[in-house]
Coordinates of C-alpha atoms in Angstrom, one line a residue:
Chain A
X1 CA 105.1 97.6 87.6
X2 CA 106.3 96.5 91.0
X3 CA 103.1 95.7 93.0
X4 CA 101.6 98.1 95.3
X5 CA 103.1 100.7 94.3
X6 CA 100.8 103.8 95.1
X7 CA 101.8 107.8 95.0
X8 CA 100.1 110.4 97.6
X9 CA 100.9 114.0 96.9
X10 CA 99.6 117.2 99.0
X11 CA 99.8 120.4 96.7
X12 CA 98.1 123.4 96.7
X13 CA 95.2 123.6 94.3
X14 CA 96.0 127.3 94.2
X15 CA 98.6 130.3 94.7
X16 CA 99.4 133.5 93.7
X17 CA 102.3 134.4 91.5
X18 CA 105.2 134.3 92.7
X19 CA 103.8 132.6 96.3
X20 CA 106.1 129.8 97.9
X21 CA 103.9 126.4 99.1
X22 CA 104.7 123.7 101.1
X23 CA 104.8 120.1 99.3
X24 CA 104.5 116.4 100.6
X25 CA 105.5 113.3 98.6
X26 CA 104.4 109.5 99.6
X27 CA 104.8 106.9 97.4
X28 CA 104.3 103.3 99.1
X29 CA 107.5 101.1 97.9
X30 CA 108.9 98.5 100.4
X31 CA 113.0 99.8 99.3
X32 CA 114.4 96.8 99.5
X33 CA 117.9 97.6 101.0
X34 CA 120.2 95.1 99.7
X35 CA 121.3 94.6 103.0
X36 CA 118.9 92.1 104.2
X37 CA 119.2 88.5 104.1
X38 CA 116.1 85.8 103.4
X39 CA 115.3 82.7 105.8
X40 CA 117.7 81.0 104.1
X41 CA 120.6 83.2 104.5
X42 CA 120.5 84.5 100.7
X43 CA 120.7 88.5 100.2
X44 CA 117.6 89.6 99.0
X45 CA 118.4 91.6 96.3
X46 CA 118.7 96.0 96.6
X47 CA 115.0 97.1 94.9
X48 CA 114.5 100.7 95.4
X49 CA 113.3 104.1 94.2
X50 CA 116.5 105.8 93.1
X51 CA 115.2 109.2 92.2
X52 CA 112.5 111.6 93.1
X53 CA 112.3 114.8 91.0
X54 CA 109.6 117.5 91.2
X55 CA 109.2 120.0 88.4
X56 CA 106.7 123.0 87.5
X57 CA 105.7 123.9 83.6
X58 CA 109.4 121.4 83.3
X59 CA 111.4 123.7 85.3
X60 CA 112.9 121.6 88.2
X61 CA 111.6 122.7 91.8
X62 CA 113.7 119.4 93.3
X63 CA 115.8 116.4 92.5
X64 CA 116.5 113.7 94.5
X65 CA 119.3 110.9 94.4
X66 CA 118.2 108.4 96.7
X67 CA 119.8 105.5 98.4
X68 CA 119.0 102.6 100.6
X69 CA 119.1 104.3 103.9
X70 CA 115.7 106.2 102.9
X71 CA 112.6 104.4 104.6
X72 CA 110.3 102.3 103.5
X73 CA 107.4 104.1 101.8
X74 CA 109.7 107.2 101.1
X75 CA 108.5 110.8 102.1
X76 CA 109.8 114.2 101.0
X77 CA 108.5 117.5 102.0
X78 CA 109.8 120.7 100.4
X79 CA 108.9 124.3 98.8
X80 CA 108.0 125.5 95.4
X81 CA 107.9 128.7 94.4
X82 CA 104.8 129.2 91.7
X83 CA 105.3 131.8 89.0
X84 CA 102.4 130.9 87.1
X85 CA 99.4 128.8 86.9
X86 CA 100.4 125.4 85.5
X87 CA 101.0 121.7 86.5
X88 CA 103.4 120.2 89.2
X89 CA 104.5 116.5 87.6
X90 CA 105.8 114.5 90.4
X91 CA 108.1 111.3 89.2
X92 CA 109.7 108.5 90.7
X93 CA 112.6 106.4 89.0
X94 CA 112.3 102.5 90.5
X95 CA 115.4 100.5 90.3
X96 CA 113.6 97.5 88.0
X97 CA 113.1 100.7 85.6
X98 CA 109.1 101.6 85.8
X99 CA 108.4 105.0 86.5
X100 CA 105.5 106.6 88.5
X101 CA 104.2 110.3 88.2
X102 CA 101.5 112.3 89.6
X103 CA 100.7 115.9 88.6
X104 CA 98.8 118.1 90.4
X105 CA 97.2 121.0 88.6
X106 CA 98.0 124.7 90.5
X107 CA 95.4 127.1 89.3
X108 CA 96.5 131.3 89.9
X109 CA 94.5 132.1 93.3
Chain B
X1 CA 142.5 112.1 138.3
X2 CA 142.5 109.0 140.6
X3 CA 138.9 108.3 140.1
X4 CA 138.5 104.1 139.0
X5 CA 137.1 103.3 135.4
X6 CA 133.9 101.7 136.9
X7 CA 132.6 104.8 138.7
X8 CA 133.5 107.1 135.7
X9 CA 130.9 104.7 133.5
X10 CA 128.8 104.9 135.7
X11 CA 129.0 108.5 136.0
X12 CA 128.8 108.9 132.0
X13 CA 125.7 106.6 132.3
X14 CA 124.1 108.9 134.6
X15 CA 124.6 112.0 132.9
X16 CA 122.5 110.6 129.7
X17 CA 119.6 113.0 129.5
X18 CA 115.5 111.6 128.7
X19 CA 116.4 107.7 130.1
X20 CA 114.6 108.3 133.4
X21 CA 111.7 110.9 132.5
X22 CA 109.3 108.6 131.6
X23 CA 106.2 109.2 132.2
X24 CA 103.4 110.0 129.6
X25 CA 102.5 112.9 128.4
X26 CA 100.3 115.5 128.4
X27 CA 99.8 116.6 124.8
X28 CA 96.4 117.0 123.0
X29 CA 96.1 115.0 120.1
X30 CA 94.5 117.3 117.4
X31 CA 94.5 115.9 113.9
X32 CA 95.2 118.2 110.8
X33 CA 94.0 121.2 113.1
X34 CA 90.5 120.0 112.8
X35 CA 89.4 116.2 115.0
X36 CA 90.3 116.2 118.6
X37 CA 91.0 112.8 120.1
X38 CA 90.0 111.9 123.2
X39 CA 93.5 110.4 124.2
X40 CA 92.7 110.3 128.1
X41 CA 89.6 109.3 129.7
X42 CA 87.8 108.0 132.8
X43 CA 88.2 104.4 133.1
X44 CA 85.0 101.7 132.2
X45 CA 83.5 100.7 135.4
X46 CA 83.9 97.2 134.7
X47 CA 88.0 98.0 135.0
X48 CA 87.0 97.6 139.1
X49 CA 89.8 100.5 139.5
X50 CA 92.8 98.5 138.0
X51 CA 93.7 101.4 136.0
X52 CA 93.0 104.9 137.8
X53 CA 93.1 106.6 134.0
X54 CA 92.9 105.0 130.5
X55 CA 95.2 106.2 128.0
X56 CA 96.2 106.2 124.1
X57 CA 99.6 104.7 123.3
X58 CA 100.2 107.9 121.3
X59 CA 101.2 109.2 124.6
X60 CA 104.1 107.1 125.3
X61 CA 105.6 107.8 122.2
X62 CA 108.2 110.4 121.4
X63 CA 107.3 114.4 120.1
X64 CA 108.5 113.0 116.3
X65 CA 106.4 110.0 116.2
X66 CA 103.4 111.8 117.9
X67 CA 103.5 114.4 115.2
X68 CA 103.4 111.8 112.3
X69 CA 99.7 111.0 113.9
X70 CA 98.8 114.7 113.6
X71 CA 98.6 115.2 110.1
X72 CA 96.8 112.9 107.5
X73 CA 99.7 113.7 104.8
X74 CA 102.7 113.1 107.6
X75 CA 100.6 109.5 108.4
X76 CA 102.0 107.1 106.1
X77 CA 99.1 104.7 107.6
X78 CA 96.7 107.1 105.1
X79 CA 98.1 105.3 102.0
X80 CA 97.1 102.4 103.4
X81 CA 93.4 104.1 103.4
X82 CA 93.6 104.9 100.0
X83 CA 94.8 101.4 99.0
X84 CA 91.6 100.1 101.1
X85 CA 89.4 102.8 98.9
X86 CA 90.8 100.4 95.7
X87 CA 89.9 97.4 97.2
X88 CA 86.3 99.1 98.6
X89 CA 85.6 99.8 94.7
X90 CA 87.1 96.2 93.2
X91 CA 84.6 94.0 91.8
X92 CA 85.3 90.5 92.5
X93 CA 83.6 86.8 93.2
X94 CA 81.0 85.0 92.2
X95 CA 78.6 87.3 92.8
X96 CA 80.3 90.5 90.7
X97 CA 79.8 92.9 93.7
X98 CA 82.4 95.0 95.2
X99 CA 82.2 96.5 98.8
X100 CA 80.5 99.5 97.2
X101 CA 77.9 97.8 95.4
X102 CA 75.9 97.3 98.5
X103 CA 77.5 99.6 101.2
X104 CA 77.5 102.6 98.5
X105 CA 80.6 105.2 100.3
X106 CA 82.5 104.1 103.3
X107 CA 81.1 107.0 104.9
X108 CA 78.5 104.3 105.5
X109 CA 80.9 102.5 107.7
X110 CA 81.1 105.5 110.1
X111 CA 80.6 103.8 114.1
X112 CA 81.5 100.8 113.0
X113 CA 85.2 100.3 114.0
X114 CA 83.8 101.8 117.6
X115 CA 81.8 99.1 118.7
X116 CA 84.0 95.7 117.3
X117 CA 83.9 92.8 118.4
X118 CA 80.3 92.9 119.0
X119 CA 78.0 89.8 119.3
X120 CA 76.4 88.5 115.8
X121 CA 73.6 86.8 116.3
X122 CA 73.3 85.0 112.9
X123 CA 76.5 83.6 113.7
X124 CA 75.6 82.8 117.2
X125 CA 79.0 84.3 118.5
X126 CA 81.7 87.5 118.9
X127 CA 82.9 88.7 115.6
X128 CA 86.0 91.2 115.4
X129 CA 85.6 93.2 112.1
X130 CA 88.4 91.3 110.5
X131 CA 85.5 88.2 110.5
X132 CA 82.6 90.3 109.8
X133 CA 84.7 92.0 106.4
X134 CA 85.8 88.4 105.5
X135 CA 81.9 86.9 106.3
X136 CA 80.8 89.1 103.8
X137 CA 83.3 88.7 101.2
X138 CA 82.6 85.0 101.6
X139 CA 79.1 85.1 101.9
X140 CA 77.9 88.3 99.8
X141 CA 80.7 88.4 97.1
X142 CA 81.4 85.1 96.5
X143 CA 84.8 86.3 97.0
X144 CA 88.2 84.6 98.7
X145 CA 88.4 85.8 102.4
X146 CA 91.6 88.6 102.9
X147 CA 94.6 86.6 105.0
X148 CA 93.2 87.6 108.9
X149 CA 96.5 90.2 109.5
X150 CA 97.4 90.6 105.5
X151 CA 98.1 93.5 104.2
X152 CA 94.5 93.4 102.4
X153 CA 92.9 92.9 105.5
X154 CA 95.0 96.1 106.9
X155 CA 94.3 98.4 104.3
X156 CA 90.4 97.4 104.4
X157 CA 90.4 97.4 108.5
X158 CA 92.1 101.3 108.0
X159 CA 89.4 102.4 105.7
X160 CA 86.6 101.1 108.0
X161 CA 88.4 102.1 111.0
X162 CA 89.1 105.8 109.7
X163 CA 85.3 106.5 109.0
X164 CA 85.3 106.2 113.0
X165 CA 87.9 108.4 113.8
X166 CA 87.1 110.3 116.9
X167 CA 84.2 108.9 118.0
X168 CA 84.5 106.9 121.4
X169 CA 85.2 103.1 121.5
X170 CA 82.3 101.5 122.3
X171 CA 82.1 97.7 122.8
X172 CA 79.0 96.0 124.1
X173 CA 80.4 93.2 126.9
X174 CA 76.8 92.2 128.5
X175 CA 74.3 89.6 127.1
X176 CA 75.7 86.9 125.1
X177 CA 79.1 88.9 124.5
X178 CA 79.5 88.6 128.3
X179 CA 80.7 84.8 128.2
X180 CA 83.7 85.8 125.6
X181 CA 84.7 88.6 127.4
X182 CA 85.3 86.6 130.6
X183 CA 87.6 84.0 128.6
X184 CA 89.3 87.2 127.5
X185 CA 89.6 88.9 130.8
X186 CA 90.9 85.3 132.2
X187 CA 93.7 85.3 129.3
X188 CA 94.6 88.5 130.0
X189 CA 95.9 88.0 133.4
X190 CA 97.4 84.6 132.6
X191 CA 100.9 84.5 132.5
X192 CA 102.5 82.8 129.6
X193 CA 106.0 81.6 128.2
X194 CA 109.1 81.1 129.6
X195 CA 109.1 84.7 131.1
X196 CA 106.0 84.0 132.8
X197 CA 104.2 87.5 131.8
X198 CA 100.6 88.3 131.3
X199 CA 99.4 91.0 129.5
X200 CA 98.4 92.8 132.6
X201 CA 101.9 92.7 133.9
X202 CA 103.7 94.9 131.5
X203 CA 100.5 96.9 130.2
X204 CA 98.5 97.2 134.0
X205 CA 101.1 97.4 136.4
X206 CA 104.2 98.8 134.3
X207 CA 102.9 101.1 132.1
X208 CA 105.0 104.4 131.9
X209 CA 107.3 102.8 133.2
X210 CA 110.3 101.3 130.7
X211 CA 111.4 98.1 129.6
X212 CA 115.3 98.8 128.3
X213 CA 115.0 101.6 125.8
X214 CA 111.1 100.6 124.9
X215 CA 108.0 103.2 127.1
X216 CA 105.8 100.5 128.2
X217 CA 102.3 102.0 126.9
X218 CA 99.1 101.0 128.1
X219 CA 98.8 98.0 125.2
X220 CA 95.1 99.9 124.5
X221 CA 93.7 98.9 121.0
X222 CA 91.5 102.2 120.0
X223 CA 94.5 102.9 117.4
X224 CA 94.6 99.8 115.5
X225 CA 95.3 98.9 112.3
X226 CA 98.7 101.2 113.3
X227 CA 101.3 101.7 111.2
X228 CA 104.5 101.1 113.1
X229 CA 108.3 102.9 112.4
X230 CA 109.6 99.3 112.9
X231 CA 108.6 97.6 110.4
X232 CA 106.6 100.6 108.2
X233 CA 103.5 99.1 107.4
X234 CA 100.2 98.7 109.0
X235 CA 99.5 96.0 111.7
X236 CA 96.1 94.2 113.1
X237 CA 95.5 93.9 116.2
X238 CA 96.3 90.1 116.3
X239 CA 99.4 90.3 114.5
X240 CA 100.2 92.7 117.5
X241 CA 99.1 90.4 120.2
X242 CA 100.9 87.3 118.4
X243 CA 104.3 89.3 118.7
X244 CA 103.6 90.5 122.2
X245 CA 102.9 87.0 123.3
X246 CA 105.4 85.1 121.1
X247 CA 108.0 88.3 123.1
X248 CA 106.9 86.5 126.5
X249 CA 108.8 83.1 125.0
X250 CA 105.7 81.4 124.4
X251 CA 103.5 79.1 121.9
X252 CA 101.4 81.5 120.7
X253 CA 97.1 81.4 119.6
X254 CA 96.2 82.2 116.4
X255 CA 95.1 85.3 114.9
X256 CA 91.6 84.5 114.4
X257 CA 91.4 82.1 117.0
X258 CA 88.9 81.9 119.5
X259 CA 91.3 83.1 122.4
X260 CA 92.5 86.6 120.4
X261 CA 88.8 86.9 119.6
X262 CA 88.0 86.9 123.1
X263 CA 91.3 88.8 123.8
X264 CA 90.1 91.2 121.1
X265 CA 86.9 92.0 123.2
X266 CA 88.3 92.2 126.3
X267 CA 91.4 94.6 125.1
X268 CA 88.9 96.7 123.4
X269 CA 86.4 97.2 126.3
X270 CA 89.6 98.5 128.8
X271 CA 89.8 101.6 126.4
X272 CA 85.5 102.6 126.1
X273 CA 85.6 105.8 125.7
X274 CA 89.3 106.4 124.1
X275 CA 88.7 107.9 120.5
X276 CA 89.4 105.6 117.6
X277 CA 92.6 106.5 116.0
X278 CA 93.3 104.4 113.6
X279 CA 95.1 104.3 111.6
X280 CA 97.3 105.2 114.3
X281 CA 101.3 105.9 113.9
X282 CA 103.4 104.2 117.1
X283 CA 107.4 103.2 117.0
Chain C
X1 CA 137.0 110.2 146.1
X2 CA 135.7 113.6 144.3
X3 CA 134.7 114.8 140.8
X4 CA 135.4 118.1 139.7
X5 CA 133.6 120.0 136.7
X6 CA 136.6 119.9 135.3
X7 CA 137.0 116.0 135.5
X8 CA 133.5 115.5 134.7
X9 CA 133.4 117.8 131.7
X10 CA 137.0 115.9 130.0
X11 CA 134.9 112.3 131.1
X12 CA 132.3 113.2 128.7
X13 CA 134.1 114.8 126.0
X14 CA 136.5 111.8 125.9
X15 CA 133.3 110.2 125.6
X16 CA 131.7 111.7 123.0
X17 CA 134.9 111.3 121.2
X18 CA 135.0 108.0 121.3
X19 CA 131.6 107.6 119.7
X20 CA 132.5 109.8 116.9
X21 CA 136.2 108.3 116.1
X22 CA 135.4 105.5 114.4
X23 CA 133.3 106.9 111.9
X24 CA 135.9 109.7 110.9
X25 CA 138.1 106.3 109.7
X26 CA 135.3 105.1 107.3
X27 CA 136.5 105.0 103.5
X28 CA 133.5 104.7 102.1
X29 CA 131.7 108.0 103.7
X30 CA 135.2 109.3 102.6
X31 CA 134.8 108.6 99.4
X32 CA 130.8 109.9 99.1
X33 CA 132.4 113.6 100.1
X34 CA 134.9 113.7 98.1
X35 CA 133.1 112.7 95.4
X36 CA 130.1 115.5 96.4
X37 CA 133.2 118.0 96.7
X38 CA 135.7 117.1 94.4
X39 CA 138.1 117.2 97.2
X40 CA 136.8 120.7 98.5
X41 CA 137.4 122.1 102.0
X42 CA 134.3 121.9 104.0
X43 CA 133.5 124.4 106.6
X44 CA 131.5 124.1 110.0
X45 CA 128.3 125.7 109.8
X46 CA 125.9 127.4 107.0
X47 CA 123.8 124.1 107.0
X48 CA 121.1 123.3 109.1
X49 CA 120.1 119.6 110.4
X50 CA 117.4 118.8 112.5
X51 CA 116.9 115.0 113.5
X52 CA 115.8 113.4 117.0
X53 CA 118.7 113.2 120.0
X54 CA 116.9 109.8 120.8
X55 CA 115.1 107.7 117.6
X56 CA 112.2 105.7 118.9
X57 CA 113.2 103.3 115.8
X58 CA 116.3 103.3 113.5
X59 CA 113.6 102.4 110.5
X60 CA 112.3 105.3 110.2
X61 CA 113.9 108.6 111.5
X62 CA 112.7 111.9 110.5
X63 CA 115.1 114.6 109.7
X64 CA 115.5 117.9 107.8
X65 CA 118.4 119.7 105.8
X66 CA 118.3 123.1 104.6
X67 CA 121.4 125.8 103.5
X68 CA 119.7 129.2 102.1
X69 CA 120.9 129.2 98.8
X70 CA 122.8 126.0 98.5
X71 CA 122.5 124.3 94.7
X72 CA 122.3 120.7 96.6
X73 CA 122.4 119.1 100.3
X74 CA 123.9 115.5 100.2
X75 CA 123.0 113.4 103.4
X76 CA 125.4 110.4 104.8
X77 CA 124.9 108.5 107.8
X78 CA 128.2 107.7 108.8
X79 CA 127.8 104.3 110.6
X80 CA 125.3 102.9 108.1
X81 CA 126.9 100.1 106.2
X82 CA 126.8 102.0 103.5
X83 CA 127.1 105.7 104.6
X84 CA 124.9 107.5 101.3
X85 CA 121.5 108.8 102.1
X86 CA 119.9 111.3 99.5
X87 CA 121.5 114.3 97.8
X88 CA 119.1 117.1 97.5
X89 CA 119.4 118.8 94.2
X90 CA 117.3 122.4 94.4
X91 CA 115.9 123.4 91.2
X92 CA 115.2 127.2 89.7
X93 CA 111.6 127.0 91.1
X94 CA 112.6 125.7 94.8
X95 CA 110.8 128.0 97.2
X96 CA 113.8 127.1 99.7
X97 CA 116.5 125.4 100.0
X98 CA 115.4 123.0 102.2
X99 CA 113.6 119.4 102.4
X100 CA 112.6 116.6 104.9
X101 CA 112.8 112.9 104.7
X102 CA 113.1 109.9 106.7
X103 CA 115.9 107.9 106.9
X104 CA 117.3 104.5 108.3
X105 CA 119.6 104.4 110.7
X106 CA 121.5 101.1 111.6
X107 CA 122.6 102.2 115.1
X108 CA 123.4 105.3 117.0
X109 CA 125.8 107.3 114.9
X110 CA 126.1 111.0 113.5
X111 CA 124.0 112.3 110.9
X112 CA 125.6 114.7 108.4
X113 CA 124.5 116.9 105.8
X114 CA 127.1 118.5 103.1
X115 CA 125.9 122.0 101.4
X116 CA 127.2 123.0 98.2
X117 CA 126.8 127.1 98.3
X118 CA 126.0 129.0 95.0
X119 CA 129.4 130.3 95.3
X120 CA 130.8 127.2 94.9
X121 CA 132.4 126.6 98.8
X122 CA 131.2 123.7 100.7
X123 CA 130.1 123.7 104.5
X124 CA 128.6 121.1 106.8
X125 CA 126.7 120.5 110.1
X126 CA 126.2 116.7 111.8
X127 CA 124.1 115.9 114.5
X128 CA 124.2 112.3 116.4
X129 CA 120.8 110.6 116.3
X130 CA 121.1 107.8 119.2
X131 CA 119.0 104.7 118.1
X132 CA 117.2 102.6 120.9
X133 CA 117.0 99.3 121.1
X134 CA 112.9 97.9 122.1
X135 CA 112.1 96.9 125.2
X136 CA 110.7 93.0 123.9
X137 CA 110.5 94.3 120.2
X138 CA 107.1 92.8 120.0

């Protein structure tokens, strides 16, 4: 796993069916552009997070192609609509192929 | 149209809107709806009137970087905090202690970000909190010390720093703190580098007022460890006052030297009574 | 020597003009549409794009893209050296159709966010984010 990698995820802990909630996504990753160049003039070579995908009970809420141009320590906000009580699994897809999730439990308010 | 190409630059130039409004503002900082900041405050009394208000850098920055201070989930500095709760609860050293084997919660730490550097008497001089966190690792865990601006240090300096959040800066300048904070008062008003600036030029007598595109804040330290836009990761105060100085074409001290400690304490004492922010979010 | 409106108002749209121009040229934004559209006409409008007139820093610009009832939102910024941001792909449990980010921006250029509706059409909306340049950049 790439060092230092660390996911932060707001969710809801609860909704009512059918309710829409607001989500926010950190995950601390330097995404190395490709476009930089070392003290020695060499390119340091493009190591990102290429995809960011959100689902609920493994029906997609989001999915995210990503390219260089996002920031360093990438942050999405967006809405899910919550039929049911269930679990929100949050993963990201690094370039050097590791994979991080999070889920986040939504219990029926 | 008989107008000549110089005046019609000019003219464009002109007509660029928010490149001449540039004072600070007046915003409340509020965090997650729930920890008001004091942002603006009466100055110290040993400021002798050279500033007529102290003031957070939080309000020289833009309406979208102000709001990434003003909720924990929109700070990216936060999972900095979180890395520093890892760190809190990782054995290591000699001595098989972690942070939390002797100081239990962080909670513990809360007022202690307000009132560094403060005189240690043990040591018989000013420690920032940077020394006191690596004093004990050294000394109490039998650990390595972090690097004095790594990204350890940052992450551990934000977890401390957050427990404070709020509460005024407080620094202690009399007694036998009072002889460091003179060598930092001197260094503040000494100019350095080929561009011949002290610190007090751009932050004392030019604040508000801008430097090309850049809004000259008041270079107050009440929001360090900050995570900046430019480079996106949390910086220490003495990494910030290396760049500032090495900026003014010059050799620069040390973090961890003597002169930022001193520095440090002065800095510090020119915003008693600003709330700690850190971690703070500036460009 | 005297302006008019008139002269004033054709000095800054020559202006802004000139700022956009060279980015219309670029191949490889070009090629990121078509490849979003499949060669598709794009309409004006429909999409909504919030970012900052002035960026305190290029590293880290926030903006926002949302199209009620788009399937996906694909971001470029045209004068990055390579012009592909993020493509937003809204799943059947997506409250709305819209999401934030923050984005790199090499230098002042325009933002712009593709929609692809349900119905298949395409529409667009761009927004020029200007990128300062620090004071000392201590």
């Amino acid at each position: 796993m790439a060092s230092g990698v660390r996911p932060r995820v707001k969710a809801p802990r609860s909704a009512e069916a059918g309710e829409v909630v607001t989500i926010k996504t950190l995950i601390s990753h330097k995404m190395e552009s490709g476009q930089r160049k070392d003290s020695d003039g060499n390119v340091i070579p493009r190591s990102i997070i290429h995809r960011f995908t959100c689902e609920f009970n493994g029906t997609s809420v989001i999915d995210v192609e990503m390219q260089p141009a996002i920031s360093t320590n990438p942050y999405f906000e967006f809405e899910a609509k919550i039929p049911e009580a269930g679990d929100m699994v949050f993963t990201w897809y690094d370039d050097d192929g590791d994979v991080y999730t999070e889920t986040k439990s939504v219990a029926m308010a | 149209m008989k107008f000549n190409a110089m005046t019609a630059i000019a003219a464009v130039l002109f007509s660029v809107p928010g490149l001449v409004a540039a004072d600070p503002d007046d915003d409340n900082l509020v965090i997650n709806g729930e920890i008001e900041m004091t942002t603006k405050a009466e100055p110290p009394a040993h400021l002798d009137g050279a500033l007529p208000e102290i003031m957070s850098g939080w309000h020289f920055r833009s309406d979208e970087t102000q709001a990434l201070q003003m909720d924990d989930f929109d700070n990216s500095g936060m999972i900095f905090v979180d890395e520093g709760m890892a760190q809190w609860n990782t054995v290591e050293g000699s001595e098989e202690k972690s942070c939390a084997t002797c100081h239990e919660d962080p909670s513990s730490m809360k007022g202690v970000r307000a009132s560094y550097p403060k005189w240690d008497e043990d040591a018989g001089e000013v420690q920032t909190l940077a020394m006191q966190i690596n004093d004990c690792r050294e000394n109490n865990m039998g650990a390595e010390p972090y690097g004095y601006t790594s990204g350890k240090m940052a992450n551990m300096e934000a977890l401390i720093a957050v427990q404070s959040r709020g509460m005024p800066v407080d620094v202690a300048i009399d007694g036998p703190a009072r002889e460091t904070w003179e060598k930092g008062k001197e260094l503040y008003y000494t100019r350095t580098g080929q561009l011949e600036l002290s610190c007090a030029n751009c932050h004392e007598q030019n604040y508000g007022n801008m430097i090309r595109a850049d809004h000259l804040s008041q270079g107050q330290i009440n929001g360090f460890p900050t995570y900046r836009l430019k480079n996106a990761k949390l910086n220490t105060v003495h990494a910030r006052f290396k760049g500032c100085v090495r900026d003014t074409r010059a050799e620069t001290f040390k973090p961890g030297s003597d002169e930022f400690v001193a520095l440090e304490l002065y800095v510090a004492s020119r915003g008693n009574g600003l709330s700690v922010e850190g971690p703070s979010v500036r460009n | 020597m005297e302006f008019s409106r008139r002269d004033t108002l054709a000095l800054g749209l020559g202006a802004a003009a000139m700022t956009v121009l060279p980015f219309r040229v670029n191949a490889a934004s070009d090629d990121a549409i078509t490849a979003f559209t499949g060669g598709a006409d794009v309409t004006e409008g429909g999409v909504d794009l919030t970012a900052p007139e002035i960026a305190e820093n290029g590293n880290t610009v926030p903006i926002s893209v949302g199209a009620e009832g788009a399937s996906a939102i694909m971001v470029l910024a045209m004068g990055n050296p390579t012009p592909g941001v993020a493509t937003f792909n809204f799943g059947e449990l997506a409250g709305s159709q819209t999401a934030s980010t923050r984005i790199r921006l090499a230098g002042t250029q325009e933002v712009v966010a593709i929609a692809k509706m349900a119905d298949g059409s395409f529409a667009r909306a761009s927004s020029e984010v200007k990128v300062t340049i620090g004071g000392c950049g201590g």
